[in-house]
Short mmCIF file of C-alpha atoms in Angstrom, two decimals:
data_model
loop_
_atom_site.label_atom_id
_atom_site.label_comp_id
_atom_site.label_asym_id
_atom_site.label_seq_id
_atom_site.Cartn_x
_atom_site.Cartn_y
_atom_site.Cartn_z
CA MET A 1 -82.36 31.50 11.17
CA ARG A 2 -83.57 28.49 9.09
CA ASP A 3 -84.18 30.99 6.18
CA GLU A 4 -80.36 32.04 6.40
CA GLU A 5 -79.59 28.29 6.36
CA ASN A 6 -81.73 27.52 3.48
CA ASN A 7 -80.31 30.55 1.75
CA ALA A 8 -76.74 29.64 2.34
CA SER A 9 -77.54 26.01 1.05
CA SER A 10 -79.18 27.45 -2.01
CA PHE A 11 -75.99 29.54 -3.03
CA ALA A 12 -73.67 26.77 -2.20
CA SER A 13 -75.81 24.38 -4.49
CA LEU A 14 -75.91 27.17 -7.28
CA LEU A 15 -72.23 27.57 -6.82
CA SER A 16 -71.49 23.93 -6.87
CA SER A 17 -73.62 23.13 -10.18
CA LYS A 18 -71.92 26.44 -11.99
CA MET A 19 -68.76 25.05 -11.22
CA ALA A 20 -69.56 21.56 -12.45
CA GLY A 21 -71.15 22.97 -15.52
CA LYS A 22 -67.89 25.07 -16.29
CA LEU A 23 -65.81 21.97 -15.38
CA GLU A 24 -67.96 19.75 -18.04
CA GLY A 25 -67.58 22.69 -20.47
CA VAL A 26 -63.79 22.14 -19.85
CA LYS A 27 -64.16 18.54 -20.41
CA GLU A 28 -65.76 18.70 -23.41
CA THR A 29 -63.57 21.33 -25.04
CA LEU A 30 -60.68 19.18 -24.25
CA LEU A 31 -62.04 15.97 -25.51
CA ASN A 32 -62.61 18.05 -28.84
CA LYS A 33 -59.56 19.88 -29.34
CA LYS A 34 -56.90 18.00 -27.69
CA GLU A 35 -55.88 14.96 -25.96
CA TYR A 36 -53.47 14.29 -23.13
CA TYR A 37 -51.09 11.63 -22.62
CA GLU A 38 -49.35 10.49 -19.52
CA ASN A 39 -45.92 9.71 -20.84
CA CYS A 40 -46.15 12.73 -23.15
CA PRO A 41 -43.53 15.17 -22.23
CA GLY A 42 -45.65 18.04 -24.25
CA CYS A 43 -48.34 17.21 -22.58
CA LYS A 44 -46.88 17.33 -19.15
CA VAL A 45 -45.67 20.88 -19.97
CA ASP A 46 -49.28 21.97 -20.87
CA LEU A 47 -50.61 20.65 -17.77
CA HIS A 48 -47.83 22.10 -15.60
CA LYS A 49 -48.95 25.43 -17.40
CA ALA A 50 -52.64 25.10 -16.37
CA GLY A 51 -51.76 25.17 -12.75
CA GLN A 52 -49.00 27.83 -13.01
CA ARG A 53 -49.75 31.30 -12.06
CA GLY A 54 -47.76 34.60 -11.72
CA LEU A 55 -45.03 35.71 -13.72
CA PRO A 56 -42.62 32.34 -15.06
CA ILE A 57 -39.42 33.89 -13.98
CA LYS A 58 -37.49 30.42 -14.34
CA GLU A 59 -38.61 30.07 -18.03
CA LEU A 60 -37.74 33.61 -18.53
CA PHE A 61 -34.36 33.01 -17.08
CA THR A 62 -33.89 30.10 -19.01
CA ILE A 63 -34.76 31.28 -22.31
CA TRP A 64 -32.50 34.24 -21.57
CA ILE A 65 -29.11 32.40 -20.67
CA VAL A 66 -29.72 29.94 -23.56
CA ILE A 67 -29.77 32.96 -26.19
CA LEU A 68 -27.09 34.87 -24.43
CA GLY A 69 -24.77 31.89 -24.48
CA THR A 70 -25.68 31.65 -28.28
CA ALA A 71 -25.30 35.22 -29.09
CA LEU A 72 -21.92 36.03 -26.92
CA PRO A 73 -19.65 33.98 -29.66
CA ILE A 74 -21.41 35.53 -32.76
CA SER A 75 -20.04 39.03 -32.11
CA SER A 76 -17.21 38.82 -29.39
CA LEU A 77 -14.62 38.69 -32.11
CA PHE A 78 -15.44 42.09 -33.89
CA PRO A 79 -13.08 44.31 -31.71
CA PHE A 80 -10.27 42.09 -31.97
CA LEU A 81 -10.81 40.52 -35.43
CA TYR A 82 -8.71 43.75 -37.42
CA PHE A 83 -5.76 42.76 -35.14
CA MET A 84 -6.32 38.98 -35.44
CA ILE A 85 -6.13 39.29 -39.43
CA ARG A 86 -3.30 41.63 -39.01
CA ASP A 87 -1.39 38.70 -36.93
CA PHE A 88 -2.28 36.30 -39.71
CA HIS A 89 -0.46 38.33 -42.35
CA ILE A 90 -2.74 37.39 -44.80
CA ALA A 91 -3.34 40.78 -46.04
CA LYS A 92 -0.59 42.22 -48.16
CA ARG A 93 -1.44 46.04 -47.27
CA GLU A 94 -3.03 47.43 -44.32
CA GLU A 95 -6.12 48.71 -46.06
CA ASP A 96 -6.93 44.73 -47.13
CA ILE A 97 -7.41 43.64 -43.50
CA SER A 98 -10.96 44.56 -43.22
CA TYR A 99 -11.53 42.68 -46.43
CA TYR A 100 -10.43 39.70 -45.33
CA ALA A 101 -12.01 39.90 -41.66
CA GLY A 102 -15.27 40.35 -43.37
CA TYR A 103 -15.26 36.77 -44.58
CA VAL A 104 -14.19 35.74 -40.90
CA GLY A 105 -17.11 37.46 -39.72
CA SER A 106 -19.72 36.08 -42.61
CA SER A 107 -18.46 32.46 -42.48
CA TYR A 108 -20.72 31.65 -39.18
CA MET A 109 -23.76 33.01 -40.72
CA LEU A 110 -23.10 30.99 -44.29
CA GLY A 111 -23.01 27.90 -42.07
CA ARG A 112 -26.06 28.57 -40.30
CA ALA A 113 -28.16 29.19 -43.22
CA LEU A 114 -27.13 26.04 -44.91
CA THR A 115 -28.35 23.97 -41.82
CA SER A 116 -31.11 26.00 -40.15
CA VAL A 117 -34.08 23.98 -41.86
CA PHE A 118 -32.21 20.51 -41.19
CA TRP A 119 -32.04 21.72 -37.47
CA GLY A 120 -35.59 22.75 -37.42
CA LEU A 121 -36.81 19.30 -38.78
CA VAL A 122 -34.70 17.52 -36.12
CA ALA A 123 -36.40 19.66 -33.56
CA ASP A 124 -39.63 18.94 -34.84
CA ARG A 125 -38.86 15.03 -34.76
CA TYR A 126 -36.94 14.53 -31.80
CA GLY A 127 -37.73 17.49 -29.65
CA ARG A 128 -36.26 20.77 -28.80
CA LYS A 129 -34.20 19.71 -25.98
CA PRO A 130 -31.68 17.75 -27.78
CA VAL A 131 -31.24 20.41 -30.49
CA ILE A 132 -30.58 22.92 -27.62
CA ILE A 133 -28.21 20.79 -25.48
CA PHE A 134 -26.14 19.68 -28.80
CA GLY A 135 -26.02 23.41 -29.97
CA THR A 136 -24.63 24.67 -26.77
CA PHE A 137 -22.00 21.83 -26.82
CA VAL A 138 -20.74 23.03 -30.30
CA VAL A 139 -20.35 26.32 -28.90
CA VAL A 140 -18.09 24.96 -26.14
CA ILE A 141 -15.79 22.74 -28.66
CA PHE A 142 -15.55 25.30 -31.70
CA ASN A 143 -15.64 28.96 -30.04
CA THR A 144 -12.43 27.59 -28.16
CA LEU A 145 -10.93 26.40 -31.22
CA PHE A 146 -11.43 29.60 -32.82
CA GLY A 147 -9.58 31.55 -30.03
CA LEU A 148 -6.83 29.10 -30.81
CA SER A 149 -7.03 29.58 -34.53
CA VAL A 150 -3.34 29.96 -36.07
CA ASN A 151 -3.83 31.12 -39.41
CA PHE A 152 -6.79 32.54 -41.66
CA TRP A 153 -8.22 29.16 -42.93
CA MET A 154 -8.41 27.79 -39.27
CA ALA A 155 -10.51 30.89 -37.94
CA ILE A 156 -12.91 30.50 -41.19
CA ILE A 157 -13.48 26.62 -40.73
CA THR A 158 -13.92 26.96 -37.10
CA ARG A 159 -16.71 29.69 -37.49
CA PHE A 160 -18.33 27.80 -40.28
CA LEU A 161 -18.71 24.73 -38.14
CA LEU A 162 -19.84 26.77 -35.34
CA GLY A 163 -22.63 28.09 -37.42
CA SER A 164 -23.54 24.88 -39.12
CA LEU A 165 -23.75 22.82 -35.94
CA ASN A 166 -25.29 25.21 -33.58
CA GLY A 167 -28.91 24.92 -35.16
CA LEU A 168 -30.55 26.13 -31.67
CA ILE A 169 -32.16 29.52 -32.76
CA GLY A 170 -35.02 28.33 -34.63
CA PRO A 171 -35.97 25.61 -32.01
CA ILE A 172 -35.38 27.86 -29.14
CA LYS A 173 -37.93 30.42 -30.49
CA ALA A 174 -40.67 27.44 -31.05
CA TYR A 175 -39.84 26.53 -27.24
CA ALA A 176 -40.62 30.17 -26.25
CA ALA A 177 -43.79 29.91 -27.62
CA GLU A 178 -44.88 26.53 -26.07
CA ILE A 179 -43.19 26.65 -22.56
CA PHE A 180 -45.34 30.01 -21.47
CA ARG A 181 -48.65 30.36 -21.02
CA GLU A 182 -50.71 32.16 -23.56
CA GLU A 183 -51.06 35.42 -21.60
CA TYR A 184 -46.86 35.52 -21.28
CA GLN A 185 -45.91 34.32 -24.80
CA ALA A 186 -45.48 37.79 -26.00
CA LEU A 187 -43.01 38.43 -23.18
CA GLY A 188 -41.36 35.42 -23.92
CA MET A 189 -40.82 36.24 -27.64
CA SER A 190 -39.75 39.64 -26.44
CA THR A 191 -37.04 37.84 -24.14
CA ILE A 192 -35.54 36.41 -27.07
CA SER A 193 -34.94 39.45 -28.84
CA THR A 194 -33.87 41.17 -25.82
CA ALA A 195 -31.33 38.48 -24.88
CA TRP A 196 -29.92 38.38 -28.55
CA GLY A 197 -29.53 42.11 -28.36
CA ILE A 198 -27.91 42.06 -25.15
CA GLY A 199 -25.30 39.00 -26.24
CA LEU A 200 -24.57 41.05 -29.55
CA ILE A 201 -23.32 43.85 -26.98
CA ILE A 202 -21.90 42.05 -24.20
CA GLY A 203 -19.91 39.80 -26.73
CA PRO A 204 -18.03 42.48 -28.31
CA ALA A 205 -17.37 44.02 -24.88
CA LEU A 206 -15.61 41.09 -23.62
CA GLY A 207 -13.98 40.79 -26.80
CA GLY A 208 -12.69 43.93 -26.14
CA PHE A 209 -11.38 43.78 -22.76
CA LEU A 210 -10.17 40.48 -23.03
CA ALA A 211 -8.22 39.91 -26.20
CA GLN A 212 -4.48 40.56 -26.23
CA PRO A 213 -4.38 40.14 -22.04
CA ALA A 214 -0.34 39.83 -21.99
CA GLU A 215 -0.39 43.60 -23.77
CA LYS A 216 -3.04 45.03 -21.33
CA TYR A 217 -2.54 43.11 -18.06
CA PRO A 218 1.09 42.04 -18.04
CA SER A 219 1.24 41.88 -14.59
CA ILE A 220 -1.26 38.89 -14.68
CA PHE A 221 -0.85 37.28 -18.03
CA ALA A 222 2.92 36.51 -19.09
CA LYS A 223 3.87 36.86 -22.67
CA ASP A 224 5.08 33.15 -22.95
CA SER A 225 1.89 31.82 -21.39
CA ILE A 226 -0.97 30.30 -23.45
CA PHE A 227 -2.80 33.64 -23.21
CA GLY A 228 0.59 35.48 -24.74
CA ARG A 229 1.00 33.17 -27.42
CA PHE A 230 -2.96 32.95 -28.19
CA PRO A 231 -3.65 36.57 -27.61
CA TYR A 232 -7.37 35.90 -28.43
CA PHE A 233 -8.03 32.81 -26.55
CA LEU A 234 -8.95 34.28 -23.39
CA PRO A 235 -12.44 35.92 -24.46
CA CYS A 236 -13.33 32.91 -26.41
CA LEU A 237 -12.28 30.70 -23.39
CA ILE A 238 -14.57 32.67 -21.03
CA ILE A 239 -17.45 32.50 -23.35
CA SER A 240 -16.98 28.80 -23.91
CA LEU A 241 -17.16 27.94 -20.03
CA PHE A 242 -20.34 29.88 -19.88
CA SER A 243 -21.70 27.88 -22.46
CA LEU A 244 -20.47 24.74 -20.75
CA VAL A 245 -22.76 25.65 -17.91
CA VAL A 246 -25.60 26.54 -19.97
CA ALA A 247 -25.34 23.38 -21.83
CA ILE A 248 -25.04 21.26 -18.35
CA ALA A 249 -28.23 23.00 -17.30
CA SER A 250 -30.05 22.46 -20.14
CA PHE A 251 -30.29 18.62 -19.41
CA TRP A 252 -32.66 19.83 -16.80
CA LEU A 253 -35.11 21.31 -19.15
CA PRO A 254 -38.60 20.32 -19.62
CA GLU A 255 -39.24 19.11 -23.21
CA THR A 256 -42.20 20.61 -24.99
CA LEU A 257 -42.55 18.57 -28.23
CA HIS A 258 -45.66 16.57 -28.30
CA ILE A 259 -44.69 12.85 -28.55
CA HIS A 260 -47.47 10.60 -28.58
CA GLU A 261 -47.22 6.39 -28.36
CA SER A 262 -50.04 5.06 -30.47
CA SER A 263 -50.37 1.99 -28.10
CA VAL A 264 -51.01 4.53 -24.99
CA PRO A 265 -54.46 5.68 -24.21
CA PRO A 266 -54.74 9.52 -23.87
CA GLN A 267 -54.75 10.73 -20.04
CA ASP A 268 -58.50 11.47 -19.37
CA SER A 269 -58.27 11.65 -15.54
CA TYR A 270 -60.71 14.27 -13.70
CA GLU A 271 -57.30 15.85 -12.47
CA ALA A 272 -55.95 16.47 -15.90
CA LEU A 273 -59.04 17.62 -17.54
CA GLU A 274 -59.74 19.84 -14.65
CA ALA A 275 -56.14 21.64 -14.72
CA ALA A 276 -55.63 21.35 -18.37
CA PRO A 277 -55.64 24.99 -20.11
CA ASP A 278 -58.41 25.57 -22.80
CA THR A 279 -56.13 26.04 -25.66
CA LYS A 280 -56.98 27.98 -28.79
CA GLU A 281 -54.76 26.07 -31.43
CA GLY A 282 -57.66 24.34 -33.14
CA ASN A 283 -57.72 20.91 -34.54
CA GLU A 284 -53.98 19.55 -35.05
CA SER A 285 -54.89 17.34 -38.03
CA ALA A 286 -56.48 19.90 -39.83
CA PRO A 287 -54.39 20.68 -42.75
CA LYS A 288 -51.53 23.20 -42.75
CA GLU A 289 -51.38 26.36 -44.93
CA ASN A 290 -48.90 27.00 -47.40
CA LEU A 291 -46.46 29.18 -45.44
CA PHE A 292 -44.92 30.73 -48.63
CA LYS A 293 -48.45 31.94 -49.59
CA ASN A 294 -48.45 33.70 -45.99
CA TRP A 295 -47.92 36.94 -46.90
CA PRO A 296 -47.87 38.79 -43.20
CA LEU A 297 -45.31 36.04 -42.62
CA MET A 298 -43.15 36.40 -45.88
CA SER A 299 -42.99 40.33 -45.74
CA SER A 300 -41.77 40.34 -41.90
CA ILE A 301 -39.26 37.85 -42.90
CA ILE A 302 -38.16 39.86 -46.15
CA LEU A 303 -38.08 43.08 -44.00
CA TYR A 304 -36.23 41.29 -41.23
CA CYS A 305 -33.87 40.21 -43.61
CA VAL A 306 -33.10 43.98 -44.93
CA PHE A 307 -32.48 45.13 -41.46
CA SER A 308 -30.49 42.10 -40.33
CA LEU A 309 -28.36 42.77 -43.58
CA HIS A 310 -27.98 46.48 -41.99
CA ASP A 311 -27.33 45.39 -38.63
CA MET A 312 -24.73 42.86 -39.29
CA ALA A 313 -22.73 45.22 -41.79
CA TYR A 314 -22.84 48.09 -39.15
CA ASN A 315 -21.42 45.98 -36.47
CA GLU A 316 -18.71 44.81 -38.46
CA ILE A 317 -18.18 48.27 -39.87
CA PHE A 318 -18.42 49.97 -36.31
CA SER A 319 -15.79 47.82 -34.68
CA LEU A 320 -13.27 48.17 -37.86
CA TRP A 321 -13.88 52.06 -38.11
CA ALA A 322 -13.30 52.51 -34.33
CA VAL A 323 -10.11 50.37 -34.43
CA SER A 324 -8.50 51.83 -37.81
CA PRO A 325 -6.00 54.50 -37.79
CA ARG A 326 -6.80 58.32 -37.71
CA LYS A 327 -5.60 58.80 -41.12
CA PHE A 328 -8.03 56.60 -42.59
CA GLY A 329 -11.11 58.24 -40.85
CA GLY A 330 -11.11 55.96 -37.96
CA LEU A 331 -10.89 56.91 -33.99
CA SER A 332 -7.58 54.84 -33.30
CA TYR A 333 -9.55 53.23 -30.39
CA SER A 334 -7.96 50.05 -28.69
CA THR A 335 -9.75 46.75 -28.19
CA ALA A 336 -10.51 48.00 -24.52
CA ASP A 337 -11.99 51.36 -25.70
CA VAL A 338 -14.03 49.51 -27.85
CA GLY A 339 -15.48 47.19 -25.21
CA GLU A 340 -16.04 50.16 -23.12
CA VAL A 341 -18.19 51.95 -25.58
CA LEU A 342 -20.35 48.68 -26.43
CA SER A 343 -20.50 47.89 -22.66
CA ILE A 344 -22.19 51.30 -21.80
CA SER A 345 -24.31 50.53 -25.09
CA GLY A 346 -25.44 46.93 -23.47
CA PHE A 347 -26.46 48.77 -20.16
CA GLY A 348 -28.56 51.31 -22.13
CA LEU A 349 -29.89 48.84 -24.39
CA LEU A 350 -31.16 46.61 -21.39
CA VAL A 351 -32.87 49.61 -19.70
CA PHE A 352 -34.32 50.83 -22.79
CA GLN A 353 -35.84 47.11 -23.58
CA LEU A 354 -36.88 46.76 -20.12
CA THR A 355 -38.76 50.10 -19.48
CA LEU A 356 -39.37 52.41 -22.72
CA TYR A 357 -39.92 49.83 -25.62
CA PRO A 358 -42.76 47.86 -23.88
CA LEU A 359 -44.66 51.16 -23.55
CA VAL A 360 -43.89 52.68 -27.27
CA GLU A 361 -45.01 48.99 -28.81
CA ARG A 362 -48.23 49.40 -26.66
CA TYR A 363 -49.12 52.85 -27.63
CA VAL A 364 -48.13 52.67 -31.39
CA GLY A 365 -47.55 49.09 -32.31
CA PRO A 366 -44.64 47.28 -33.48
CA ILE A 367 -45.08 48.55 -37.19
CA ILE A 368 -44.89 52.31 -36.33
CA ALA A 369 -42.21 51.74 -33.70
CA ALA A 370 -39.88 49.87 -36.31
CA ARG A 371 -40.79 52.75 -38.92
CA VAL A 372 -39.78 55.76 -36.64
CA ALA A 373 -36.68 53.69 -35.30
CA GLY A 374 -35.44 53.25 -38.98
CA VAL A 375 -36.21 57.25 -40.00
CA LEU A 376 -34.39 58.08 -36.67
CA SER A 377 -31.25 55.94 -37.47
CA ILE A 378 -30.66 57.82 -40.68
CA PRO A 379 -29.30 61.19 -39.31
CA LEU A 380 -27.73 59.34 -36.63
CA LEU A 381 -25.21 57.34 -38.86
CA THR A 382 -24.75 60.29 -41.17
CA SER A 383 -23.06 61.82 -38.18
CA TYR A 384 -20.54 59.06 -37.74
CA PRO A 385 -17.94 60.68 -39.94
CA TYR A 386 -18.13 64.20 -38.20
CA ILE A 387 -18.02 62.24 -34.67
CA ALA A 388 -14.74 60.89 -35.78
CA MET A 389 -13.33 64.68 -36.35
CA LEU A 390 -13.56 65.15 -32.15
CA SER A 391 -11.32 64.02 -29.75
CA GLY A 392 -10.68 63.82 -25.75
CA ILE A 393 -13.97 64.09 -23.80
CA ALA A 394 -16.19 65.45 -26.49
CA LEU A 395 -15.52 62.59 -28.90
CA SER A 396 -16.12 59.80 -25.88
CA LEU A 397 -19.39 61.33 -24.94
CA ALA A 398 -20.28 61.51 -28.75
CA ILE A 399 -19.56 58.11 -29.61
CA ASN A 400 -21.10 56.50 -26.44
CA PHE A 401 -24.44 58.48 -26.88
CA ALA A 402 -24.56 57.69 -30.93
CA SER A 403 -23.72 53.97 -30.15
CA VAL A 404 -26.61 53.75 -27.35
CA MET A 405 -29.07 55.43 -29.58
CA LYS A 406 -27.98 53.11 -32.57
CA ASN A 407 -28.52 49.94 -30.71
CA ALA A 408 -31.90 50.91 -29.27
CA LEU A 409 -33.48 52.17 -32.49
CA SER A 410 -32.03 48.60 -33.86
CA ILE A 411 -33.59 46.67 -31.38
CA SER A 412 -37.00 48.19 -31.79
CA ILE A 413 -36.96 47.26 -35.42
CA ILE A 414 -35.74 43.76 -34.75
CA THR A 415 -38.25 43.11 -31.81
CA GLY A 416 -41.19 44.72 -33.79
CA LEU A 417 -40.65 42.44 -36.77
CA PHE A 418 -39.72 39.46 -34.73
CA ILE A 419 -43.60 40.09 -32.87
CA LEU A 420 -45.10 40.35 -36.51
CA GLN A 421 -43.27 37.22 -37.44
CA ASN A 422 -44.78 35.05 -34.78
CA LYS A 423 -48.05 36.39 -34.83
CA ALA A 424 -48.27 35.49 -38.39
CA VAL A 425 -48.57 31.69 -37.60
CA ASN A 426 -50.01 29.72 -35.37
CA GLN A 427 -48.24 27.11 -32.80
CA ARG A 428 -48.63 24.13 -35.42
CA GLN A 429 -46.32 25.81 -37.76
CA ARG A 430 -44.02 27.90 -35.71
CA GLY A 431 -41.19 25.90 -35.98
CA ALA A 432 -41.37 25.50 -39.65
CA ALA A 433 -41.76 29.31 -39.87
CA ASN A 434 -38.83 29.80 -37.97
CA GLY A 435 -36.68 27.35 -39.99
CA ILE A 436 -37.46 29.54 -43.01
CA ALA A 437 -36.97 32.75 -41.34
CA MET A 438 -33.52 31.50 -39.92
CA THR A 439 -32.29 30.29 -43.55
CA ALA A 440 -33.27 33.82 -45.05
CA MET A 441 -31.82 35.94 -42.30
CA SER A 442 -28.67 34.18 -41.95
CA ILE A 443 -28.15 34.33 -45.80
CA PHE A 444 -28.62 38.01 -45.43
CA LYS A 445 -26.51 38.26 -41.98
CA ALA A 446 -23.66 36.16 -43.94
CA LEU A 447 -23.59 38.92 -46.49
CA GLY A 448 -23.49 41.91 -44.13
CA PRO A 449 -20.03 41.43 -42.53
CA ALA A 450 -18.65 40.54 -45.84
CA GLY A 451 -20.15 43.30 -47.70
CA GLY A 452 -19.37 45.64 -44.63
CA GLY A 453 -15.68 44.69 -44.60
CA ALA A 454 -15.09 44.86 -48.40
CA LEU A 455 -17.04 48.21 -48.32
CA PHE A 456 -14.72 49.57 -45.45
CA SER A 457 -11.58 48.41 -47.18
CA TRP A 458 -12.59 50.28 -50.45
CA ALA A 459 -13.57 53.40 -48.55
CA GLN A 460 -10.24 53.70 -47.25
CA LYS A 461 -8.49 53.92 -50.80
CA ARG A 462 -10.59 56.60 -51.73
CA LEU A 463 -9.96 59.34 -49.01
CA ASP A 464 -9.60 62.00 -51.52
CA ALA A 465 -12.58 61.47 -53.65
CA SER A 466 -14.41 64.49 -54.46
CA ILE A 467 -18.02 62.48 -53.58
CA LEU A 468 -18.66 60.81 -50.25
CA PRO A 469 -14.80 60.48 -49.51
CA GLY A 470 -13.43 57.70 -47.09
CA ASP A 471 -15.78 56.65 -44.58
CA GLN A 472 -18.89 58.90 -45.64
CA VAL A 473 -19.47 56.39 -48.45
CA VAL A 474 -19.43 53.65 -45.87
CA PHE A 475 -22.20 55.12 -43.73
CA PHE A 476 -24.03 56.61 -47.06
CA VAL A 477 -24.41 52.94 -48.04
CA LEU A 478 -25.79 51.77 -44.65
CA ASN A 479 -28.52 54.56 -44.92
CA VAL A 480 -29.42 53.79 -48.33
CA ILE A 481 -30.33 49.97 -47.00
CA GLU A 482 -31.94 51.61 -44.00
CA ALA A 483 -33.93 53.85 -46.13
CA ILE A 484 -35.03 50.89 -48.36
CA GLY A 485 -36.08 48.86 -45.27
CA VAL A 486 -38.28 52.01 -43.51
CA LEU A 487 -40.20 52.16 -47.09
CA MET A 488 -40.70 48.37 -46.78
CA THR A 489 -42.55 49.17 -43.70
CA PHE A 490 -45.41 50.85 -45.59
CA LYS A 491 -48.42 48.85 -47.19
CA PRO A 492 -49.00 47.15 -49.30
CA PHE A 493 -45.76 45.16 -48.74
CA LEU A 494 -45.88 44.81 -45.00
CA VAL A 495 -49.26 43.27 -43.98
CA GLU A 496 -49.85 42.70 -40.26
CA THR A 497 -52.07 39.73 -39.55
CA GLN A 498 -55.35 39.98 -38.10
CA ASN A 499 -55.20 36.79 -36.40
CA THR A 500 -54.43 36.47 -32.51
#
């Protein structure tokens, strides 16, 4: 019995000494790498992450609704934009409607391109939380005013101000990198692209179902009501109310920016040192590399710009093509029909992103996944003009299948490139990198709707051309852009960083 007691005592002493040694190692690492300040919001978040266990459901949901509230107004206008421009009576001919619609679609991205770096600097100086709150309130104000637009220029101005004053996309990416423990950061980044993709599907669905409510639901909405006089106000109002809820809830978000007052000594309590994580960010005072010389970052941003140009042009063209008359090669769909197609696409995209894409990315990696998705998109888009020749159930099945496939392939490309972009830099430079990326991407996304609308308008004037008549030339140009992007996924252009 005495021997057993001695053995137990020795084991306890050995375990205690190992734990003490490990704790001393953690203390030494923390003191060498990072100081924790008692009143610093970023330090509090780091300490909270250290004691957190299990899947961070609350943080994932927070990122999801903030991104969703921002993504919805970007694309909600696509199903009804054709009819809105028609009602403004600015287009002299029916074929010119798509031309003006492209400018409205691009004004948001132009505003965002001009101010993304500014909002990134504001977030780095004053915190991510103020930019997030301000950006969501901007959606509430200017998205509502857009729904009340009475002419073409009011629509242009409200969309431009919505894009230029809502600068939370870059900061929310940095926020996602800082709010999650290291093992969940990849999941957090994927949540951004997933929520963004779903928002770009749900937005048009809401716009399609809720636009022109006095015509679609006369028993509920009278023609002399505000929704009858402003037929495109209801979807904007619903999205603005959702963004208002998000804006109010954002007041309770934890701030992740490290704000250290020089007069306050760093927190060195036993509990803080024991709980704090062993970070791998390195010395924060070390000189930062020139991001423009970081080719893995710049190559992924350039490629992202190419595919973003394609996707924005596709989104603009798809809705215009679906609602345009059969005589111009369209589907003669109503806004509700377009909303139905996009709703089905949104559900399919959600299922794909949560089940199939993580497995594909795990086994083949983000570059191969993006490359294969780009290749498969080309024959799919080629089939669109032939789908327009169908009718009835055959048309419904074909267009829904094609839309689900196209959006699943697009999100595979965008998610893969987004992962590469964030792996190319460490956390200290992620805010600046996101600012550069958002500016470049916004410029290309601004070109997408304008170029897509002008291309579609031009195609409707050459229905009798001998080479690529009508809509065939539209989808051919989209495929050329897609093919260029696929070629750029190969070395030596696209290089994956070896840093973890």
